[in-house]
Tab-separated table of C-alpha atoms and ligand atoms in Angstrom:
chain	number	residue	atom	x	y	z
A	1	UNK	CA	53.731	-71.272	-61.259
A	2	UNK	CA	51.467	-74.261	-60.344
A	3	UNK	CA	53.240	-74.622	-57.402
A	4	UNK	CA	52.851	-70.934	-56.374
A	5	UNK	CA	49.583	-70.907	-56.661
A	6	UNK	CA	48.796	-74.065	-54.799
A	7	UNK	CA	51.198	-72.396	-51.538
A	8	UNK	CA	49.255	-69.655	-51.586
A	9	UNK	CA	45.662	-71.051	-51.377
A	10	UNK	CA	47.487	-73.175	-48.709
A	11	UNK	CA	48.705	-70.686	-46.240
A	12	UNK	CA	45.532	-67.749	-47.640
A	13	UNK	CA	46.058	-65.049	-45.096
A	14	UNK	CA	49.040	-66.101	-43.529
A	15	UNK	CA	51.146	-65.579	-46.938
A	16	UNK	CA	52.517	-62.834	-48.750
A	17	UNK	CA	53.717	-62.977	-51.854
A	18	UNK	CA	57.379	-61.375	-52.295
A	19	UNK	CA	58.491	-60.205	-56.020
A	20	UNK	CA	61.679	-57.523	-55.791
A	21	UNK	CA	61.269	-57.266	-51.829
A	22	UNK	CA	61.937	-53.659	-52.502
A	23	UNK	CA	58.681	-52.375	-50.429
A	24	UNK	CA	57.071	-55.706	-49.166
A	25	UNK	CA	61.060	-56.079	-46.714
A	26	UNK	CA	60.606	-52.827	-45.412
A	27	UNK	CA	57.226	-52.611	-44.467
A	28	UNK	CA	57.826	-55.835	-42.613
A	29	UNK	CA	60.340	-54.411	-40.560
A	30	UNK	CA	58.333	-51.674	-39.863
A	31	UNK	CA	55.874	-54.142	-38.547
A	32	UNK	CA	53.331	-53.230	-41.102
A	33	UNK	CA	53.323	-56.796	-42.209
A	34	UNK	CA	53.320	-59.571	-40.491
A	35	UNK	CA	53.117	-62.827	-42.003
A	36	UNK	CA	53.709	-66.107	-41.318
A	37	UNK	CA	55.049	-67.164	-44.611
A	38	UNK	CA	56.574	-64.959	-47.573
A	39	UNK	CA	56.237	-66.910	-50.944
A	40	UNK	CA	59.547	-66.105	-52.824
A	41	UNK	CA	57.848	-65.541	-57.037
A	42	UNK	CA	61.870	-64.835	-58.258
A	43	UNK	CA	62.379	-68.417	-59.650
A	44	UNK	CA	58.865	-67.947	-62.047
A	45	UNK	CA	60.721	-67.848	-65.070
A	46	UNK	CA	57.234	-67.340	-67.429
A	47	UNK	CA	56.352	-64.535	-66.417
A	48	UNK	CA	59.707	-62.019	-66.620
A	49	UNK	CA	60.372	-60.522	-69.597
A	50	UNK	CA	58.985	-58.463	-72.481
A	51	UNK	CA	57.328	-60.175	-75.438
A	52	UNK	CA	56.613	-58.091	-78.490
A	53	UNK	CA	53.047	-59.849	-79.711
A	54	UNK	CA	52.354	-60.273	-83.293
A	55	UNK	CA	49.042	-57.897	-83.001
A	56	UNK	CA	51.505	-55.009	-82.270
A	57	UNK	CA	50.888	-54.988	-78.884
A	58	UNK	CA	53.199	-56.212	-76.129
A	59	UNK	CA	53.124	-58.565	-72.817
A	60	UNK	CA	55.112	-58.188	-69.810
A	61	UNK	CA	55.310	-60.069	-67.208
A	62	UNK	CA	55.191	-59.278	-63.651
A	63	UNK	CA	58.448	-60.163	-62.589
A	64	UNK	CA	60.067	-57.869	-65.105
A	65	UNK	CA	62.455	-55.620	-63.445
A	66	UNK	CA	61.853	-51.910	-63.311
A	67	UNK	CA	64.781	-51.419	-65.328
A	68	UNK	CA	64.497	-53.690	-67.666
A	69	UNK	CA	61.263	-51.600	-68.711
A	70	UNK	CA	63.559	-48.519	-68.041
A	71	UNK	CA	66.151	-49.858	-70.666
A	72	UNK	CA	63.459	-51.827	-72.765
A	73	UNK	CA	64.306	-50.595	-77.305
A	74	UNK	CA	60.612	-51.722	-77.726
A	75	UNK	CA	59.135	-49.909	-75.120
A	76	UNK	CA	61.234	-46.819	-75.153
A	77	UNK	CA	59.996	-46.822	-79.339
A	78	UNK	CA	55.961	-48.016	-78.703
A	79	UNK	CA	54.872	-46.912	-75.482
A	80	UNK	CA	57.706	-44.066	-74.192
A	81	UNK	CA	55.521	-42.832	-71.551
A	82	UNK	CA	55.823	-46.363	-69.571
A	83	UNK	CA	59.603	-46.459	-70.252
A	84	UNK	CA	60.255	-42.418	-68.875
A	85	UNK	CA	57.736	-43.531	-65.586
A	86	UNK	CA	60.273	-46.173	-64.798
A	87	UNK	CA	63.264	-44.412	-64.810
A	88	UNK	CA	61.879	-41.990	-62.295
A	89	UNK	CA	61.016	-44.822	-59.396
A	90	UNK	CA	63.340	-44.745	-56.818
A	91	UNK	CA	66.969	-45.753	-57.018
A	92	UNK	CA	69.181	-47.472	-59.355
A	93	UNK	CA	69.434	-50.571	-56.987
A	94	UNK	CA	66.139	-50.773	-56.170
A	95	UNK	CA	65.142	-50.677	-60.005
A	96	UNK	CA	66.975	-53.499	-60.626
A	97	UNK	CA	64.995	-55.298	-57.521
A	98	UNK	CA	61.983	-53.907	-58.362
A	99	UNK	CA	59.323	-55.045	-60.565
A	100	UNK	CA	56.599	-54.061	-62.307
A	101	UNK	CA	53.793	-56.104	-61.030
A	102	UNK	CA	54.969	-54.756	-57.830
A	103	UNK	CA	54.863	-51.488	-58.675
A	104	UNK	CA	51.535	-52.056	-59.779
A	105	UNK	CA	50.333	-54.021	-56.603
A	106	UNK	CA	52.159	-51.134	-54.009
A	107	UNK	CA	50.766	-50.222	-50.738
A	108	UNK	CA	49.140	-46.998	-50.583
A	109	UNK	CA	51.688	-44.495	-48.333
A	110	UNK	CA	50.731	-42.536	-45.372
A	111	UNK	CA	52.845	-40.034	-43.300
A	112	UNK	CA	51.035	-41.838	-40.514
A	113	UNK	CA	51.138	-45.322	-41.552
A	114	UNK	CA	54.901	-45.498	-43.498
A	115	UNK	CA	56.857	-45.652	-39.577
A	116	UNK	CA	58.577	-47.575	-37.249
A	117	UNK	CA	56.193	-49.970	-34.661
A	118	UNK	CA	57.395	-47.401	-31.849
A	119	UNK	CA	56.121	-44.490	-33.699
A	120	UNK	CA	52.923	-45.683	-34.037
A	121	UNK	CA	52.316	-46.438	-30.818
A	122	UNK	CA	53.310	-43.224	-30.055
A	123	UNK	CA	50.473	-41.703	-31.800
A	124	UNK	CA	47.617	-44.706	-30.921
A	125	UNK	CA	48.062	-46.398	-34.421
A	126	UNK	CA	45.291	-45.752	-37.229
A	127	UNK	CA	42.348	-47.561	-39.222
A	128	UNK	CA	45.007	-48.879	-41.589
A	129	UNK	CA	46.618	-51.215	-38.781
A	130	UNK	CA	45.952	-51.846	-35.262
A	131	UNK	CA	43.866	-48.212	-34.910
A	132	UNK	CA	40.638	-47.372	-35.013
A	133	UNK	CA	40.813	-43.242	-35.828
A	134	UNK	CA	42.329	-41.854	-38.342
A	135	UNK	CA	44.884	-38.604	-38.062
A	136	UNK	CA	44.239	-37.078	-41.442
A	137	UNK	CA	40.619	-36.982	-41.360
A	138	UNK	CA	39.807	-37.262	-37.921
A	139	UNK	CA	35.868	-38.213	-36.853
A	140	UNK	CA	36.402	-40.579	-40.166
A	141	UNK	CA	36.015	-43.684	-40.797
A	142	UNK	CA	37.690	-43.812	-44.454
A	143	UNK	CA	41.817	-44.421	-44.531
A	144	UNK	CA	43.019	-41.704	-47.256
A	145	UNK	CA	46.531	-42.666	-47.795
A	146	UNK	CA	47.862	-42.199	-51.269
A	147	UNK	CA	48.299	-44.996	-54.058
A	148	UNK	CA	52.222	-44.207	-54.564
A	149	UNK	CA	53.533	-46.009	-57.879
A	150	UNK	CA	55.380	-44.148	-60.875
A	151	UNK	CA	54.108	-47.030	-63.132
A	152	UNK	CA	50.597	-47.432	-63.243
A	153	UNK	CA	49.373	-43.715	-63.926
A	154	UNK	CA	51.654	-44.487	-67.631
A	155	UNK	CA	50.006	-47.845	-67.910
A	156	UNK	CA	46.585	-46.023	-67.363
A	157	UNK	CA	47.055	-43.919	-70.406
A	158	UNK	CA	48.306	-46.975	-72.464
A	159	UNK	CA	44.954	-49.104	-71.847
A	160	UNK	CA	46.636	-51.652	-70.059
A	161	UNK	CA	45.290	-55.048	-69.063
A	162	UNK	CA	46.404	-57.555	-66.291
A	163	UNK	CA	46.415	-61.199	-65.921
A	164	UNK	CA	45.629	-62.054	-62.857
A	165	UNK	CA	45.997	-66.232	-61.831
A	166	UNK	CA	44.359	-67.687	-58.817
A	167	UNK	CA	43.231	-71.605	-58.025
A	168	UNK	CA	40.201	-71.243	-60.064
A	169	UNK	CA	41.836	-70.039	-63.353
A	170	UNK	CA	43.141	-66.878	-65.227
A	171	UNK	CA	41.441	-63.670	-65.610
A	172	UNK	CA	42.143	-60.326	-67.411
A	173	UNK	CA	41.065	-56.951	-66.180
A	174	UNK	CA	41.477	-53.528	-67.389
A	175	UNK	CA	43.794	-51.898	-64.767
A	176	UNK	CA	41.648	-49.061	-64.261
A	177	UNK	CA	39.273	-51.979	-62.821
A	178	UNK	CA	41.852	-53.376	-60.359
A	179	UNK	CA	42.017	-50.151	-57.683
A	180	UNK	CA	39.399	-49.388	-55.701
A	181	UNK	CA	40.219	-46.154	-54.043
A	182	UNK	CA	40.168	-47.182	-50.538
A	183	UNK	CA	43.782	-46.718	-49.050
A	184	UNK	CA	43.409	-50.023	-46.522
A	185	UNK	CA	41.696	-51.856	-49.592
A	186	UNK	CA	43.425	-50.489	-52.351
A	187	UNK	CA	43.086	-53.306	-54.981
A	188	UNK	CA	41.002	-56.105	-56.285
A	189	UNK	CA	43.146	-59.053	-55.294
A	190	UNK	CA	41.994	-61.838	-53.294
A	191	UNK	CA	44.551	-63.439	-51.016
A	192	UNK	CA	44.346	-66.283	-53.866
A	193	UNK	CA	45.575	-64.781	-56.677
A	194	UNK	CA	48.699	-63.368	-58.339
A	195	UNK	CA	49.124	-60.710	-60.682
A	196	UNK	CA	51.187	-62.629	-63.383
A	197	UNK	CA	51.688	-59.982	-67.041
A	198	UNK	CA	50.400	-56.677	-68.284
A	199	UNK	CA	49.538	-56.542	-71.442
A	200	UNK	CA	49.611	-53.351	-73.897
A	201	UNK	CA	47.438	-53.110	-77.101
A	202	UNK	CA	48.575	-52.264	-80.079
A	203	UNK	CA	46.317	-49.414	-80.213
A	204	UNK	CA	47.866	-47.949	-77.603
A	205	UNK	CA	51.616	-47.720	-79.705
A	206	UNK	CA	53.204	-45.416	-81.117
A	207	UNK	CA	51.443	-42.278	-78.399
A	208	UNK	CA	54.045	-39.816	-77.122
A	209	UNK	CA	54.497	-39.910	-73.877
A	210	UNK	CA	55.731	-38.094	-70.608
A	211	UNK	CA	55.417	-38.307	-67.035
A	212	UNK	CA	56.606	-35.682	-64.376
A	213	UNK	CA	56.628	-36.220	-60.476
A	214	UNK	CA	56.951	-34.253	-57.373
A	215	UNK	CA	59.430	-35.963	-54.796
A	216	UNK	CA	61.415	-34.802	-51.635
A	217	UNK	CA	64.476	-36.431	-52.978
A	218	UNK	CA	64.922	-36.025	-56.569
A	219	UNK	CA	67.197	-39.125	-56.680
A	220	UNK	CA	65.601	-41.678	-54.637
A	221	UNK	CA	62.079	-41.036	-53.981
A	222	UNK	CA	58.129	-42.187	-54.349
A	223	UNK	CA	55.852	-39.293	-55.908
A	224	UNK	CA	53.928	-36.780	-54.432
A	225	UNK	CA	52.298	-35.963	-56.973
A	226	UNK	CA	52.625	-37.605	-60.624
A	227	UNK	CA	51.904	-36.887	-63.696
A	228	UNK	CA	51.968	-38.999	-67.230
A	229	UNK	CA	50.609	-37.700	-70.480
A	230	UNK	CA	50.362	-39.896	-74.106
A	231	UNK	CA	49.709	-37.809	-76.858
A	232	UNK	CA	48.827	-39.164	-80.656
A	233	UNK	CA	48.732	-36.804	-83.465
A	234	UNK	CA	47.531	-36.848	-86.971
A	235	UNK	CA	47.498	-33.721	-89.377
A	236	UNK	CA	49.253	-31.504	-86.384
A	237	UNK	CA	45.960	-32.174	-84.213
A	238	UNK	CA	46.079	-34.040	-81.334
A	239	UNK	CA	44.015	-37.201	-82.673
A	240	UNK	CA	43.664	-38.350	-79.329
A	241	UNK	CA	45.263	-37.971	-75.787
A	242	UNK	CA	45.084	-38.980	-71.957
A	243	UNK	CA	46.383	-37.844	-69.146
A	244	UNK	CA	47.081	-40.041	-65.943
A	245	UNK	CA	47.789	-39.135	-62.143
A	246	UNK	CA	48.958	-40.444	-59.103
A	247	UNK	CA	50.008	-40.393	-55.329
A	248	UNK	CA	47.198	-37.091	-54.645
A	249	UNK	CA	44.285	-39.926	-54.718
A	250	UNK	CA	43.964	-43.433	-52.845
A	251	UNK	CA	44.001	-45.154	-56.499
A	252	UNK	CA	45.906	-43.963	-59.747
A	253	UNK	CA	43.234	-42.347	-61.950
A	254	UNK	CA	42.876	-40.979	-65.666
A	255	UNK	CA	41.763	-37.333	-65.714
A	256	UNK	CA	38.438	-37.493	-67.071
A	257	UNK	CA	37.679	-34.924	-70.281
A	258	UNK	CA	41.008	-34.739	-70.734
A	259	UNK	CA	40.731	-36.565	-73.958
A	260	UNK	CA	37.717	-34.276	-75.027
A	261	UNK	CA	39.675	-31.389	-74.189
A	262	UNK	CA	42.485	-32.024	-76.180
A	263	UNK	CA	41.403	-34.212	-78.920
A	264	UNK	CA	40.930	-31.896	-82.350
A	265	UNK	CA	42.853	-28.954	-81.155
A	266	UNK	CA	46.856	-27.915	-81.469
A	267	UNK	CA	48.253	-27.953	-78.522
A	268	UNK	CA	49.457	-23.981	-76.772
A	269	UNK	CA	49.588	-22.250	-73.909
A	270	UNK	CA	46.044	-21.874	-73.374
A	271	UNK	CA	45.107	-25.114	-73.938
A	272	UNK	CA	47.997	-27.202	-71.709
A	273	UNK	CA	46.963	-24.497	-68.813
A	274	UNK	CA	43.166	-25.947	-69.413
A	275	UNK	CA	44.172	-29.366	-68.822
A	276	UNK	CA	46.451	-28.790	-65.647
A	277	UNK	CA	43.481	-27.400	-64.424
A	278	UNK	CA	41.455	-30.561	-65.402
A	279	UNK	CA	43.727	-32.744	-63.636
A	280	UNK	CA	44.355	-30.323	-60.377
A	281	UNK	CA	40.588	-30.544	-60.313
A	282	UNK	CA	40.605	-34.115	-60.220
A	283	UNK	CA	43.140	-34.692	-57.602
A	284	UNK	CA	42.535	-34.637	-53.643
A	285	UNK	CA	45.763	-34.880	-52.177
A	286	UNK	CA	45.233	-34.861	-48.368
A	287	UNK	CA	47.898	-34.681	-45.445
A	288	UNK	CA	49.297	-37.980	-46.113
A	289	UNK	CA	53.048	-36.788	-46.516
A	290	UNK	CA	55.561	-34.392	-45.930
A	291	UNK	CA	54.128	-31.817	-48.416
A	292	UNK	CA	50.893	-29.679	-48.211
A	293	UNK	CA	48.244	-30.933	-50.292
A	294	UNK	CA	47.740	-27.557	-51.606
A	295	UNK	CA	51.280	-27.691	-52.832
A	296	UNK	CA	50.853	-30.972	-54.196
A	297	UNK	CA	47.673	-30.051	-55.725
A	298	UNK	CA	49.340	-27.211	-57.427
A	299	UNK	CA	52.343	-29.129	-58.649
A	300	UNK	CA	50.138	-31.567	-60.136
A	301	UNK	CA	48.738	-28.461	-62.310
A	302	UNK	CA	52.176	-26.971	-63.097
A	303	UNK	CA	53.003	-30.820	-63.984
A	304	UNK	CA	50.444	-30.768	-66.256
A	305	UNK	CA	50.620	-27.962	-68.167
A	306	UNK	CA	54.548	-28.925	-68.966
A	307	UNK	CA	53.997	-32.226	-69.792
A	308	UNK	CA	51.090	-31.769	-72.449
A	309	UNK	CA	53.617	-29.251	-74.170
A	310	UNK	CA	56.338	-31.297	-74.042
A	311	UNK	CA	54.175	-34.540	-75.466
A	312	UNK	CA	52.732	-32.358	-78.037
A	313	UNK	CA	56.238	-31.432	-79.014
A	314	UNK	CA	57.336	-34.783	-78.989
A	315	UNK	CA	54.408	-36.241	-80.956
A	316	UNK	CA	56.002	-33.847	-83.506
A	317	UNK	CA	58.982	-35.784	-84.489
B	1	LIG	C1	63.670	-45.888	-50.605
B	1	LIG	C2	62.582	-46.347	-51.535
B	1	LIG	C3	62.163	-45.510	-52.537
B	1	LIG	C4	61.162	-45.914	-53.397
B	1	LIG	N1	60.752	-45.050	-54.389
B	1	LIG	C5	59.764	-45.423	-55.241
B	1	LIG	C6	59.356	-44.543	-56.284
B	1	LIG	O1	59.905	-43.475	-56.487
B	1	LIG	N2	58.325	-44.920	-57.080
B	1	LIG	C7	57.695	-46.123	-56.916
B	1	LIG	O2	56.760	-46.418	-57.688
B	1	LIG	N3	58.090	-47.001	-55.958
B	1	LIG	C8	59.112	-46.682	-55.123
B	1	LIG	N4	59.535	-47.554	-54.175
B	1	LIG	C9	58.828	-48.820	-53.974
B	1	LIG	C10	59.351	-50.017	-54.766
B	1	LIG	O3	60.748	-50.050	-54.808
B	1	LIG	C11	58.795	-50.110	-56.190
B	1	LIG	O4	57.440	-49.748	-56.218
B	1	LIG	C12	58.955	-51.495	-56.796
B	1	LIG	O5	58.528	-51.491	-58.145
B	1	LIG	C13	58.146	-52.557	-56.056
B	1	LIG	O6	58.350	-53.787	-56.708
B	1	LIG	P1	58.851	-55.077	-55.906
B	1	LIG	O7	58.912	-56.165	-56.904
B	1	LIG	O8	60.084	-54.802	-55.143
B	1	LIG	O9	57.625	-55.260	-54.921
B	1	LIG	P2	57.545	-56.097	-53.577
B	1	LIG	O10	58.144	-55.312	-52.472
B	1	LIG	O11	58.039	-57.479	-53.797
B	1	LIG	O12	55.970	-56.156	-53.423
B	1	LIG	C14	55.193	-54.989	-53.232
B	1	LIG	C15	53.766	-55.419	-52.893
B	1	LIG	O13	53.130	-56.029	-54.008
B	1	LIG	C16	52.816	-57.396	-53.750
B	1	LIG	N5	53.165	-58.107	-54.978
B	1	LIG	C17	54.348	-58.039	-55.637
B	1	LIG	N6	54.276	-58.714	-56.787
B	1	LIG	C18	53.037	-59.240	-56.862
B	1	LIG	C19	52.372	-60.051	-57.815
B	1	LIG	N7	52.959	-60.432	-58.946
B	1	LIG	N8	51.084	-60.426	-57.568
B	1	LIG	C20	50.467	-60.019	-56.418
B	1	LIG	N9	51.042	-59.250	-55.493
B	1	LIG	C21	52.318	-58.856	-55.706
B	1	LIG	C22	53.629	-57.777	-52.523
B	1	LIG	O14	53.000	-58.788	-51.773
B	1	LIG	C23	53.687	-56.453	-51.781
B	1	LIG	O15	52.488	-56.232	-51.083
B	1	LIG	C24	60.576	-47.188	-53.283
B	1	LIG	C25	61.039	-48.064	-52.276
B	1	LIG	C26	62.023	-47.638	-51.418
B	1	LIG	C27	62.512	-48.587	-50.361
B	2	LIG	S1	44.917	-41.895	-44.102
B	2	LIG	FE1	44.363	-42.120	-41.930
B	2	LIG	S2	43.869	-44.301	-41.667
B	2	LIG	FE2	44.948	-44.092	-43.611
B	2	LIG	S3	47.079	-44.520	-43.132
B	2	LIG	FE3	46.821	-42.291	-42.978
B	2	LIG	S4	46.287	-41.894	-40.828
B	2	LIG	FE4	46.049	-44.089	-41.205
């Protein structure tokens, strides 16, 4: 680790730092990347793995595969909602590639931005490389492309916290402090630093959980529009609940109210409708992919709706 962290304050801008490969290698052959060096984290034995802590809560760290989270007992029994959000990103393969502290750290995803060198040019590039206009929201001056992980909308609802390592020492942030919902400057991360575990509080345990996504291709695809729910109950009231979404925004984002909304009340019809329309209200999906943002928009309500009942019927058992 030392030695990580002393190559990248070394070579600053000119590095980037490589976990899975899984987005970082294609966006570099798409030109979207170029650096000089790629530091290689796969060898960082600390921090892989899932460590139960004695509080009740848990640690992973960064390098942890997507699937191992996919396939994790502990996590699939404490905190389902991460577990279900990781069997939904992408591929087999590239779950066993990926990790989670790159899933966290993912590029935001444009229609406009996600192409070859050629067919950029072909359109005058954009403010998020080598442009200076941008083709969704032309006269702007804002890049709007979509934060695009399964992950962190699950790890929103669980309270999660990240380490975060650089030459000057460790921190720990809430993630909901790490995005800040600029699609060129999508996270809090100084060329520095490393993202290095997630942690999970106890507190967070033992919630319900689902998440539901939109996608082109149901078997290998990133969201369109996503959708995790964690539901605790006591006394067949919801005792408290949030709701998470992603990929219609430039940062993941908790839909806020939803845990007024919910929290007291038994969960029907009425009520899961309510809190689609929460969330659809909160998300501002904008012609960054293939799909309208109106449909995504919608789907994000429909999402919802479902996955509120189907928590609430969970939290049941
Ligand atoms: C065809 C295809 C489909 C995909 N579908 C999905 C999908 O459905 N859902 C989804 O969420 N993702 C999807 N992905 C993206 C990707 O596979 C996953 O997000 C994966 O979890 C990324 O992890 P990684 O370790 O491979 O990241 P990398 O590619 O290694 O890194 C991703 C980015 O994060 C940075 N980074 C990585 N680790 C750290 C760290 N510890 N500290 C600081 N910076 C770091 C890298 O520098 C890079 O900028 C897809 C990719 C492909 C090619
Ligand atoms: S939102 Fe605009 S600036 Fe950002 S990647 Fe898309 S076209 Fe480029």
């Amino acid at each position: 680790m030392a030695e990580a962290i002393e190559n990248l304050e070394k070579y600053a801008e000119n590095v980037r730092v490589l976990a899975g490969g899984t987005d970082l290698i294609p966006s570099m052959r798409q030109k979207l990347f170029e650096p000089q060096y790629v530091l290689d984290l796969r060898s960082i034995a600390e921090i892989r793995g899932i460590k139960p802590q004695p509080d009740g809560g848990v640690e992973v760290g960064a390098l942890t595969t997507i699937r191992a989270v996919e396939r994790s007992d502990f996590l699939h029994t404490h905190y389902p909602v991460l577990a279900e959000a990781a069997t939904t990103v992408a591929s087999p393969v590239l779950r066993n590639m990926g990790t989670i502290g790159g899933n966290i750290c993912l590029d935001t995803r444009c229609l406009w931005y996600n192409q070859s060198l050629t067919w950029r040019k072909g359109c005058g590039f954009c403010i998020k490389k080598d442009g200076d206009l941008c083709h969704v929201a032309p006269g702007g001056t804002k890049c709007w492309a979509a934060f695009s992980g399964d992950t962190p909308p699950a790890l929103l609802c669980l309270k999660a916290e990240i380490e975060i390592v650089s030459p000057n020492g460790i921190r720990r942030i809430p993630l909901a402090e790490f995005y800040t919902g600029l699609g060129d400057s999508y996270r809090k991360l100084h060329s520095n630093e490393l993202v290095t575990r997630v942690f999970l509080p106890a507190g967070s345990s033992g919630y319900r959980g689902v998440y539901r996504k939109l996608r082109v291709r149901g078997s290998i695809d990133y969201p369109l529009a996503g959708v995790a729910v964690a539901i605790k109950r006591s006394n067949g009231h919801v005792a408290d609940a949030r709701i998470g979404i992603t990929a219609v925004n430039p940062r993941p984002l908790l839909v806020k109210g939803a845990t007024e909304l919910l929290t007291g009340k038994s969960v029907d019809e009425t009520l899961a409708e309510a809190a689609g329309d929460l969330a659809a209200k909160m998300s501002k999906p904008l012609t960054t992919s293939a799909l309208t943002p109106e449909y995504r928009r919608e789907m994000i309500r429909v999402f919802t709706k479902r996955a509120v009942l189907a928590a609430a019927e969970a939290s049941q058992n």
